[in-house]
CSV table of C-alpha atoms and ligand atoms in Angstrom, one decimal:
chain,number,residue,atom,x,y,z
A,46,MET,CA,-71.1,-17.7,-15.3
A,47,ALA,CA,-74.4,-17.9,-13.5
A,48,ASN,CA,-74.4,-16.2,-10.1
A,49,PRO,CA,-75.0,-19.0,-7.6
A,50,PHE,CA,-75.9,-16.3,-4.9
A,51,ASP,CA,-78.7,-14.3,-6.7
A,52,SER,CA,-81.3,-15.2,-4.1
A,53,ALA,CA,-79.1,-14.3,-1.2
A,54,PRO,CA,-80.1,-11.3,1.1
A,55,ARG,CA,-77.6,-8.5,0.9
A,56,PRO,CA,-76.5,-6.9,4.2
A,57,THR,CA,-74.6,-3.7,3.8
A,58,LYS,CA,-72.2,-3.1,6.7
A,59,TYR,CA,-68.7,-3.8,7.1
A,60,VAL,CA,-66.6,-5.9,9.6
A,61,ALA,CA,-62.9,-6.1,9.6
A,62,HIS,CA,-60.7,-8.5,11.3
A,63,PRO,CA,-57.2,-9.7,12.0
A,64,PRO,CA,-55.9,-13.1,10.8
A,65,GLU,CA,-56.6,-16.3,12.6
A,66,GLY,CA,-56.2,-19.0,10.3
A,67,GLN,CA,-57.0,-22.7,10.3
A,68,GLU,CA,-54.6,-24.9,12.2
A,69,ASP,CA,-53.8,-28.5,11.0
A,70,SER,CA,-53.8,-31.2,13.6
A,71,GLY,CA,-50.6,-31.5,15.7
A,72,ALA,CA,-49.1,-34.4,13.9
A,73,ALA,CA,-49.8,-33.1,10.4
A,74,ARG,CA,-48.7,-29.7,11.3
A,75,ARG,CA,-45.3,-31.0,12.5
A,76,LEU,CA,-44.8,-32.9,9.3
A,77,LEU,CA,-45.6,-29.9,7.2
A,78,GLU,CA,-43.3,-27.7,9.3
A,79,SER,CA,-40.5,-30.1,9.1
A,80,ALA,CA,-40.3,-29.4,5.3
A,81,LEU,CA,-39.4,-25.7,6.1
A,82,ASN,CA,-36.2,-24.4,7.6
A,83,TYR,CA,-36.0,-22.0,10.5
A,84,PRO,CA,-32.5,-20.5,10.4
A,85,TRP,CA,-32.9,-19.0,13.9
A,86,GLY,CA,-34.3,-22.3,15.4
A,87,ASP,CA,-36.5,-21.5,18.5
A,88,ALA,CA,-34.8,-18.2,19.1
A,89,LEU,CA,-37.3,-15.3,19.6
A,90,PRO,CA,-36.7,-11.7,20.3
A,91,ALA,CA,-37.7,-10.9,23.9
A,92,SER,CA,-40.2,-8.1,24.5
A,93,GLY,CA,-38.5,-4.8,24.0
A,94,THR,CA,-35.6,-6.2,22.0
A,95,THR,CA,-34.8,-7.1,18.4
A,96,LEU,CA,-33.0,-9.8,16.6
A,97,GLU,CA,-30.9,-8.9,13.4
A,98,LEU,CA,-31.8,-11.3,10.6
A,99,ARG,CA,-30.0,-9.6,7.7
A,100,PRO,CA,-27.8,-6.5,7.7
A,101,GLY,CA,-30.1,-3.7,8.7
A,102,VAL,CA,-33.2,-6.0,9.1
A,103,ARG,CA,-34.4,-6.5,12.6
A,104,TRP,CA,-37.2,-8.7,14.0
A,105,LEU,CA,-39.3,-7.8,17.0
A,106,ARG,CA,-42.6,-9.3,18.4
A,107,MET,CA,-45.5,-7.8,20.1
A,108,ALA,CA,-48.2,-9.6,22.2
A,109,LEU,CA,-51.7,-9.9,20.9
A,110,PRO,CA,-54.8,-10.7,23.1
A,111,PHE,CA,-56.1,-13.4,20.9
A,112,ALA,CA,-55.6,-17.1,20.5
A,113,LEU,CA,-53.0,-16.0,17.9
A,114,ASN,CA,-51.0,-14.3,20.6
A,115,HIS,CA,-48.2,-12.4,18.9
A,116,ILE,CA,-47.3,-10.5,15.7
A,117,ASN,CA,-43.9,-10.0,14.1
A,118,LEU,CA,-42.9,-6.5,13.2
A,119,TRP,CA,-39.8,-5.4,11.4
A,120,LEU,CA,-37.3,-2.5,11.7
A,121,LEU,CA,-35.2,-1.6,8.5
A,122,ARG,CA,-32.2,0.6,8.8
A,123,ASP,CA,-33.0,3.6,6.6
A,124,ARG,CA,-31.7,6.8,5.3
A,125,GLN,CA,-33.9,9.7,3.8
A,126,ASP,CA,-32.7,13.0,2.5
A,127,GLY,CA,-29.4,12.4,4.2
A,128,ILE,CA,-31.0,11.6,7.6
A,129,GLU,CA,-30.0,8.2,9.1
A,130,GLY,CA,-32.9,6.4,10.9
A,131,TRP,CA,-35.3,3.5,10.7
A,132,THR,CA,-38.3,2.3,8.8
A,133,ILE,CA,-41.0,0.4,10.8
A,134,VAL,CA,-42.9,-2.3,9.0
A,135,ASP,CA,-46.2,-3.0,10.8
A,136,CYS,CA,-47.2,-1.6,14.1
A,137,GLY,CA,-49.2,-3.8,16.7
A,138,ILE,CA,-52.6,-3.0,18.1
A,139,ALA,CA,-53.3,0.3,19.9
A,140,ASP,CA,-53.0,-0.7,23.6
A,141,ASP,CA,-50.8,0.4,26.5
A,142,ALA,CA,-48.7,-2.7,26.5
A,143,THR,CA,-47.8,-2.4,22.9
A,144,ARG,CA,-46.9,1.3,23.2
A,145,ALA,CA,-44.7,0.4,26.2
A,146,ALA,CA,-42.9,-2.2,24.3
A,147,TRP,CA,-42.3,0.2,21.5
A,148,GLU,CA,-40.9,2.7,23.9
A,149,ALA,CA,-38.4,0.0,25.1
A,150,ILE,CA,-37.4,-0.6,21.5
A,151,PHE,CA,-37.0,3.1,20.9
A,152,SER,CA,-34.7,3.4,24.1
A,153,HIS,CA,-32.5,0.5,23.3
A,154,GLU,CA,-32.7,-0.7,19.7
A,155,LEU,CA,-32.5,2.4,17.5
A,156,GLN,CA,-28.9,3.3,18.1
A,157,GLY,CA,-30.1,6.8,19.0
A,158,LEU,CA,-31.7,7.3,15.5
A,159,PRO,CA,-35.2,8.3,14.7
A,160,VAL,CA,-38.0,6.5,12.9
A,161,LEU,CA,-38.4,8.0,9.5
A,162,ARG,CA,-41.5,6.2,8.2
A,163,VAL,CA,-44.0,3.5,8.9
A,164,ILE,CA,-45.0,1.0,6.3
A,165,CYS,CA,-48.1,-1.2,6.9
A,166,THR,CA,-48.6,-4.4,4.8
A,167,HIS,CA,-52.4,-4.1,5.3
A,168,MET,CA,-55.2,-2.6,7.4
A,169,HIS,CA,-55.9,-5.3,9.9
A,170,PRO,CA,-55.7,-4.0,13.6
A,171,ASP,CA,-52.6,-6.0,14.6
A,172,HIS,CA,-50.7,-4.2,11.6
A,173,ILE,CA,-52.1,-0.7,11.6
A,174,GLY,CA,-53.3,-0.2,15.1
A,175,LEU,CA,-50.5,2.1,16.2
A,176,ALA,CA,-49.6,3.7,12.9
A,177,HIS,CA,-51.3,6.9,14.0
A,178,TRP,CA,-49.4,7.0,17.3
A,179,LEU,CA,-46.1,5.9,15.7
A,180,THR,CA,-46.2,8.6,13.0
A,181,GLN,CA,-47.2,11.3,15.5
A,182,ARG,CA,-44.5,10.1,18.0
A,183,TRP,CA,-41.8,10.5,15.3
A,184,GLY,CA,-43.2,13.4,13.3
A,185,ARG,CA,-41.2,16.7,13.5
A,186,PRO,CA,-42.1,20.1,12.3
A,187,GLU,CA,-39.6,20.0,9.6
A,188,ARG,CA,-40.2,16.3,8.6
A,189,GLU,CA,-43.4,14.3,8.9
A,190,CYS,CA,-43.1,10.5,9.7
A,191,ARG,CA,-45.2,9.3,6.9
A,192,LEU,CA,-47.5,6.1,6.7
A,193,TRP,CA,-46.9,4.0,3.5
A,194,ILE,CA,-49.8,1.6,2.6
A,195,SER,CA,-52.0,0.6,-0.3
A,196,SER,CA,-54.7,3.0,-1.1
A,197,THR,CA,-57.5,0.5,-0.7
A,198,ASP,CA,-56.2,-0.5,2.7
A,199,TRP,CA,-55.8,3.1,3.9
A,200,ASN,CA,-59.3,4.0,2.8
A,201,VAL,CA,-60.9,1.0,4.4
A,202,ALA,CA,-59.0,1.5,7.6
A,203,ARG,CA,-60.0,5.1,7.8
A,204,ILE,CA,-63.7,4.3,7.3
A,205,ALA,CA,-63.5,1.5,9.9
A,206,SER,CA,-61.7,3.4,12.6
A,207,GLN,CA,-64.1,6.3,12.3
A,208,SER,CA,-67.2,4.2,12.6
A,209,THR,CA,-68.7,3.8,16.0
A,210,THR,CA,-71.5,1.5,14.9
A,211,GLY,CA,-71.9,-1.3,12.4
A,212,PHE,CA,-68.7,-3.2,12.7
A,213,GLY,CA,-70.0,-6.5,13.4
A,214,GLY,CA,-73.4,-5.8,14.8
A,215,GLU,CA,-76.8,-6.6,13.1
A,216,ALA,CA,-75.4,-7.0,9.6
A,217,ALA,CA,-72.8,-9.5,10.7
A,218,ALA,CA,-75.3,-11.4,12.8
A,219,ASN,CA,-77.6,-11.6,9.9
A,220,PHE,CA,-75.0,-12.9,7.5
A,221,PHE,CA,-73.9,-15.6,10.0
A,222,ALA,CA,-77.6,-16.5,10.5
A,223,MET,CA,-78.0,-16.9,6.7
A,224,HIS,CA,-75.1,-19.2,6.8
A,225,GLY,CA,-76.5,-21.4,9.4
A,226,LEU,CA,-75.2,-20.0,12.7
A,227,THR,CA,-78.4,-20.1,14.6
A,228,ASP,CA,-77.2,-20.3,18.3
A,229,PRO,CA,-79.0,-17.2,19.9
A,230,ASP,CA,-76.2,-16.6,22.3
A,231,SER,CA,-73.5,-16.4,19.6
A,232,LEU,CA,-75.7,-14.2,17.5
A,233,ALA,CA,-76.4,-11.9,20.4
A,234,GLN,CA,-72.6,-11.6,21.0
A,235,VAL,CA,-72.0,-10.8,17.4
A,236,ARG,CA,-74.7,-8.2,17.4
A,237,ALA,CA,-73.2,-6.6,20.5
A,238,ARG,CA,-69.7,-6.4,19.0
A,239,THR,CA,-69.9,-3.1,17.2
A,240,ASP,CA,-66.7,-1.4,18.1
A,241,TYR,CA,-64.3,-4.4,17.3
A,242,TYR,CA,-62.0,-2.5,14.8
A,243,SER,CA,-62.2,1.0,16.3
A,244,ARG,CA,-61.1,-0.3,19.8
A,245,MET,CA,-58.0,-1.6,18.3
A,246,VAL,CA,-57.4,1.0,15.6
A,247,PRO,CA,-58.7,4.4,17.2
A,248,GLN,CA,-57.1,6.5,14.6
A,249,VAL,CA,-55.5,6.2,11.2
A,250,PRO,CA,-53.1,8.8,9.9
A,251,ALA,CA,-54.9,11.6,7.9
A,252,ARG,CA,-52.2,11.6,5.1
A,253,TYR,CA,-50.4,8.6,3.6
A,254,ARG,CA,-48.1,7.6,0.8
A,255,ARG,CA,-49.5,5.0,-1.6
A,256,LEU,CA,-48.0,1.6,-2.2
A,257,LEU,CA,-48.7,0.1,-5.6
A,258,ASP,CA,-48.1,-3.4,-7.0
A,259,GLY,CA,-44.7,-3.5,-8.7
A,260,MET,CA,-43.5,-0.3,-7.3
A,261,THR,CA,-40.1,-0.1,-5.5
A,262,VAL,CA,-39.2,1.5,-2.4
A,263,GLU,CA,-35.6,2.5,-1.5
A,264,ILE,CA,-34.9,1.7,2.1
A,265,GLY,CA,-31.3,2.2,3.4
A,266,GLY,CA,-29.8,1.7,0.1
A,267,HIS,CA,-31.7,-1.5,-0.7
A,268,THR,CA,-34.6,-1.8,-3.2
A,269,TRP,CA,-37.8,-3.4,-2.0
A,270,GLN,CA,-40.5,-4.4,-4.5
A,271,CYS,CA,-44.1,-4.3,-3.6
A,272,ILE,CA,-46.1,-7.5,-4.3
A,273,ALA,CA,-49.9,-6.9,-4.0
A,274,GLY,CA,-52.0,-9.8,-2.7
A,275,TYR,CA,-55.8,-10.4,-2.5
A,276,GLY,CA,-58.2,-12.5,-0.6
A,277,HIS,CA,-56.9,-11.8,3.0
A,278,ALA,CA,-57.1,-8.0,3.2
A,279,PRO,CA,-58.5,-5.5,0.6
A,280,GLU,CA,-55.0,-4.9,-1.0
A,281,HIS,CA,-52.2,-6.5,0.9
A,282,MET,CA,-48.6,-5.5,0.0
A,283,ALA,CA,-45.7,-7.8,0.5
A,284,LEU,CA,-42.2,-6.4,0.2
A,285,TYR,CA,-39.3,-8.3,-1.5
A,286,CYS,CA,-35.7,-7.3,-1.6
A,287,GLN,CA,-33.7,-9.2,-4.0
A,288,GLY,CA,-30.4,-7.9,-2.8
A,289,LEU,CA,-31.1,-9.1,0.6
A,290,GLY,CA,-32.8,-12.4,-0.5
A,291,THR,CA,-35.7,-11.4,1.9
A,292,LEU,CA,-39.5,-11.3,1.5
A,293,ILE,CA,-41.6,-9.5,4.1
A,294,SER,CA,-44.8,-11.7,3.5
A,295,GLY,CA,-47.1,-10.1,5.8
A,296,ASP,CA,-50.0,-12.4,6.3
A,297,MET,CA,-50.1,-13.8,2.7
A,298,VAL,CA,-47.7,-16.7,3.4
A,299,LEU,CA,-47.3,-18.0,7.1
A,300,PRO,CA,-45.3,-20.9,8.1
A,301,ARG,CA,-47.5,-22.7,10.6
A,302,ILE,CA,-51.1,-21.6,10.2
A,303,SER,CA,-53.0,-21.0,6.9
A,304,THR,CA,-53.9,-17.3,6.3
A,305,ASN,CA,-57.4,-16.2,7.2
A,306,VAL,CA,-59.5,-16.0,4.0
A,307,SER,CA,-63.1,-14.9,4.7
A,308,VAL,CA,-66.2,-13.8,3.1
A,309,ILE,CA,-67.7,-11.0,5.1
A,310,GLU,CA,-71.1,-9.4,5.1
A,311,VAL,CA,-70.1,-6.3,3.2
A,312,GLU,CA,-69.3,-8.4,0.1
A,313,PRO,CA,-71.6,-11.3,0.6
A,314,GLU,CA,-71.0,-12.9,-3.0
A,315,ALA,CA,-67.2,-12.6,-2.8
A,316,ASP,CA,-64.8,-15.2,-3.9
A,317,PRO,CA,-61.7,-14.3,-1.9
A,318,LEU,CA,-60.2,-17.9,-1.8
A,319,ARG,CA,-59.8,-17.9,-5.6
A,320,LEU,CA,-58.0,-14.4,-5.2
A,321,TYR,CA,-55.9,-15.8,-2.4
A,322,LEU,CA,-54.8,-18.9,-4.2
A,323,GLN,CA,-53.9,-16.9,-7.3
A,324,SER,CA,-52.1,-14.3,-5.3
A,325,ILE,CA,-49.6,-16.6,-3.6
A,326,GLU,CA,-48.6,-18.0,-7.0
A,327,ARG,CA,-47.2,-14.5,-7.5
A,328,PHE,CA,-44.4,-15.4,-5.1
A,329,ARG,CA,-43.4,-18.4,-7.4
A,330,PRO,CA,-40.6,-16.4,-9.3
A,331,LEU,CA,-38.8,-15.8,-5.9
A,332,ALA,CA,-35.7,-17.9,-5.1
A,333,GLU,CA,-36.3,-21.0,-2.9
A,334,ASP,CA,-33.6,-19.7,-0.5
A,335,THR,CA,-35.5,-16.5,0.0
A,336,LEU,CA,-35.7,-15.7,3.7
A,337,VAL,CA,-39.5,-15.2,4.5
A,338,LEU,CA,-40.4,-12.9,7.2
A,339,PRO,CA,-44.1,-13.8,8.2
A,340,SER,CA,-46.4,-11.7,10.4
A,341,HIS,CA,-47.0,-14.7,12.7
A,342,GLY,CA,-44.6,-17.6,13.4
A,343,LYS,CA,-40.9,-17.7,12.9
A,344,PRO,CA,-38.7,-16.5,9.9
A,345,PHE,CA,-38.3,-19.4,7.5
A,346,THR,CA,-36.8,-20.6,4.2
A,347,GLY,CA,-38.8,-22.9,1.9
A,348,LEU,CA,-41.2,-20.6,0.2
A,349,GLN,CA,-42.0,-22.8,-2.7
A,350,VAL,CA,-42.6,-25.8,-0.4
A,351,ARG,CA,-44.9,-23.6,1.7
A,352,ILE,CA,-46.9,-22.4,-1.4
A,353,ASP,CA,-47.3,-26.0,-2.4
A,354,GLN,CA,-48.6,-26.9,1.1
A,355,LEU,CA,-51.0,-24.1,1.2
A,356,GLN,CA,-52.5,-24.9,-2.2
A,357,GLN,CA,-52.8,-28.6,-1.0
A,358,HIS,CA,-54.4,-27.5,2.3
A,359,HIS,CA,-57.2,-25.8,0.5
A,360,GLN,CA,-57.6,-28.6,-2.1
A,361,ASP,CA,-58.0,-31.0,0.8
A,362,ARG,CA,-60.7,-28.8,2.4
A,363,PHE,CA,-62.4,-28.6,-1.0
A,364,ALA,CA,-62.4,-32.5,-1.2
A,365,GLU,CA,-63.9,-32.7,2.4
A,366,ILE,CA,-66.6,-30.2,1.6
A,367,LEU,CA,-67.6,-31.8,-1.7
A,368,ALA,CA,-67.8,-35.2,0.1
A,369,ALA,CA,-70.0,-33.8,2.8
A,370,CYS,CA,-72.2,-31.8,0.4
A,371,ALA,CA,-72.6,-35.0,-1.9
A,372,GLU,CA,-74.3,-36.7,1.1
A,373,ARG,CA,-76.7,-33.9,1.9
A,374,PRO,CA,-76.8,-30.1,1.5
A,375,HIS,CA,-74.6,-28.3,4.1
A,376,SER,CA,-74.6,-24.7,5.4
A,377,ALA,CA,-71.3,-23.0,6.2
A,378,ALA,CA,-72.1,-23.6,9.8
A,379,ASP,CA,-72.8,-27.4,9.2
A,380,LEU,CA,-69.2,-27.6,7.8
A,381,LEU,CA,-67.4,-26.2,10.9
A,382,PRO,CA,-66.9,-29.6,12.5
A,383,VAL,CA,-65.6,-30.9,9.2
A,384,LEU,CA,-63.2,-28.1,8.6
A,385,PHE,CA,-62.1,-27.3,12.1
A,386,ARG,CA,-61.6,-30.4,14.4
A,387,ARG,CA,-61.3,-28.4,17.6
A,388,THR,CA,-63.5,-26.4,19.9
A,389,LEU,CA,-63.9,-22.8,18.8
A,390,ASP,CA,-64.7,-19.8,21.0
A,391,LEU,CA,-67.0,-17.1,19.6
A,392,HIS,CA,-64.1,-15.0,18.1
A,393,GLN,CA,-62.7,-18.1,16.4
A,394,THR,CA,-66.2,-19.1,15.3
A,395,THR,CA,-66.8,-15.9,13.4
A,396,PHE,CA,-63.5,-16.3,11.6
A,397,ALA,CA,-64.2,-20.0,11.0
A,398,MET,CA,-67.6,-19.1,9.5
A,399,GLY,CA,-66.0,-16.6,7.1
A,400,GLU,CA,-63.5,-19.2,6.0
A,401,SER,CA,-66.2,-21.9,5.6
A,402,VAL,CA,-68.2,-19.5,3.4
A,403,ALA,CA,-65.0,-18.7,1.4
A,404,HIS,CA,-64.5,-22.4,0.6
A,405,LEU,CA,-68.1,-22.9,-0.4
A,406,HIS,CA,-68.1,-19.8,-2.7
A,407,ALA,CA,-64.9,-21.0,-4.4
A,408,LEU,CA,-66.5,-24.3,-5.2
A,409,ALA,CA,-69.8,-22.7,-6.2
A,410,TYR,CA,-68.1,-20.3,-8.7
A,411,GLN,CA,-66.1,-23.3,-10.1
A,412,GLY,CA,-69.5,-24.9,-10.8
A,413,ARG,CA,-68.9,-27.7,-8.3
A,414,LEU,CA,-71.4,-26.8,-5.8
A,415,ARG,CA,-75.0,-25.1,-6.1
A,416,ALA,CA,-76.5,-22.9,-3.4
A,417,LEU,CA,-80.0,-23.8,-2.1
A,418,PRO,CA,-81.8,-21.1,-0.2
A,419,GLY,CA,-83.8,-23.0,2.4
A,420,ASP,CA,-87.4,-22.1,3.7
A,421,ASP,CA,-85.7,-21.3,7.0
A,422,GLY,CA,-83.7,-18.6,5.5
A,423,VAL,CA,-80.4,-20.7,5.7
A,424,LEU,CA,-78.3,-21.0,2.6
A,425,ARG,CA,-77.0,-24.6,2.1
A,426,PHE,CA,-74.8,-26.0,-0.6
A,427,THR,CA,-75.1,-29.2,-2.7
A,428,THR,CA,-73.2,-31.0,-5.4
A,429,ARG,CA,-76.5,-31.9,-7.1
B,95,ZN,ZN1,-54.2,-9.7,8.3
């Protein structure tokens, strides 16, 4: 297929970001949510405590300083080499409040047992931020507390955390400008935001154990299978335990918001939305009564319904974009009011821009839109 982006400039730097997906309007969201079941209702684990969801599977939440104000983390009862303990799944960002919340968990919720390993579903700051601290905190001279993660995400996280410049910065600003974000204040703020990742992920463990699609991990006598997913993070790993009827979905399937799927400036011709929509189909073989443990929102059942909803959500966005681009060529920035019917702050605008480009690219690669480089340097898309 012809590359619709041949004429696009190619910035070279990398930016990484946590999820912050689109939200449907209130009424639409309530209707969609009513199709899912929340077995624990409105119950939430208070800070520093856990809620047991399945035997040996505990839910905890940590605060996040974003519009998306929390992340769910999981404690799995484990046993390794005859040592009883726990596996942590995902970590929270590296700040004092999250470390303090973990210390409270360690004091009251571990039944006096150690943490034996840390699994990260992917490299976004809210998931891997404290992996270094946790593995150091629980490592012993005779037994390291190992980070388990996909190789792709470990490598990207290492590079991102060790870079003091170039995360966001000039390349990101140029990318957003090419896609029509021309407001000088916004671009100046993007340019200035160079330590976005390393602030929340100051260090990543120097050694790790590699998670691969399809491999199984024995945790406390239960077999968990890795299911790789693309489009949200470089190589996201969800974990499925048939015996417990439980899927740790990470950010790939969320009950209330759609997963952030963005084109970013290091891979400016990417088609991550195609990858994402293909990836969530990989959860189709799982039973409908599977308990889904998402990284944001509440544990739920109704996985197949939710996959249907997410597919439909993106088809609806495609239809809106095609209608707009049939009237006149639109840049990704032109489409923000079409896709996001609410006021966005700068942080949200950068996510929204990435998502807008992702939808445009998916349609362009399907041959339903064509990219038109403008004399003003802005890339617009048309159905003609
Ligand atoms: Zn994420």
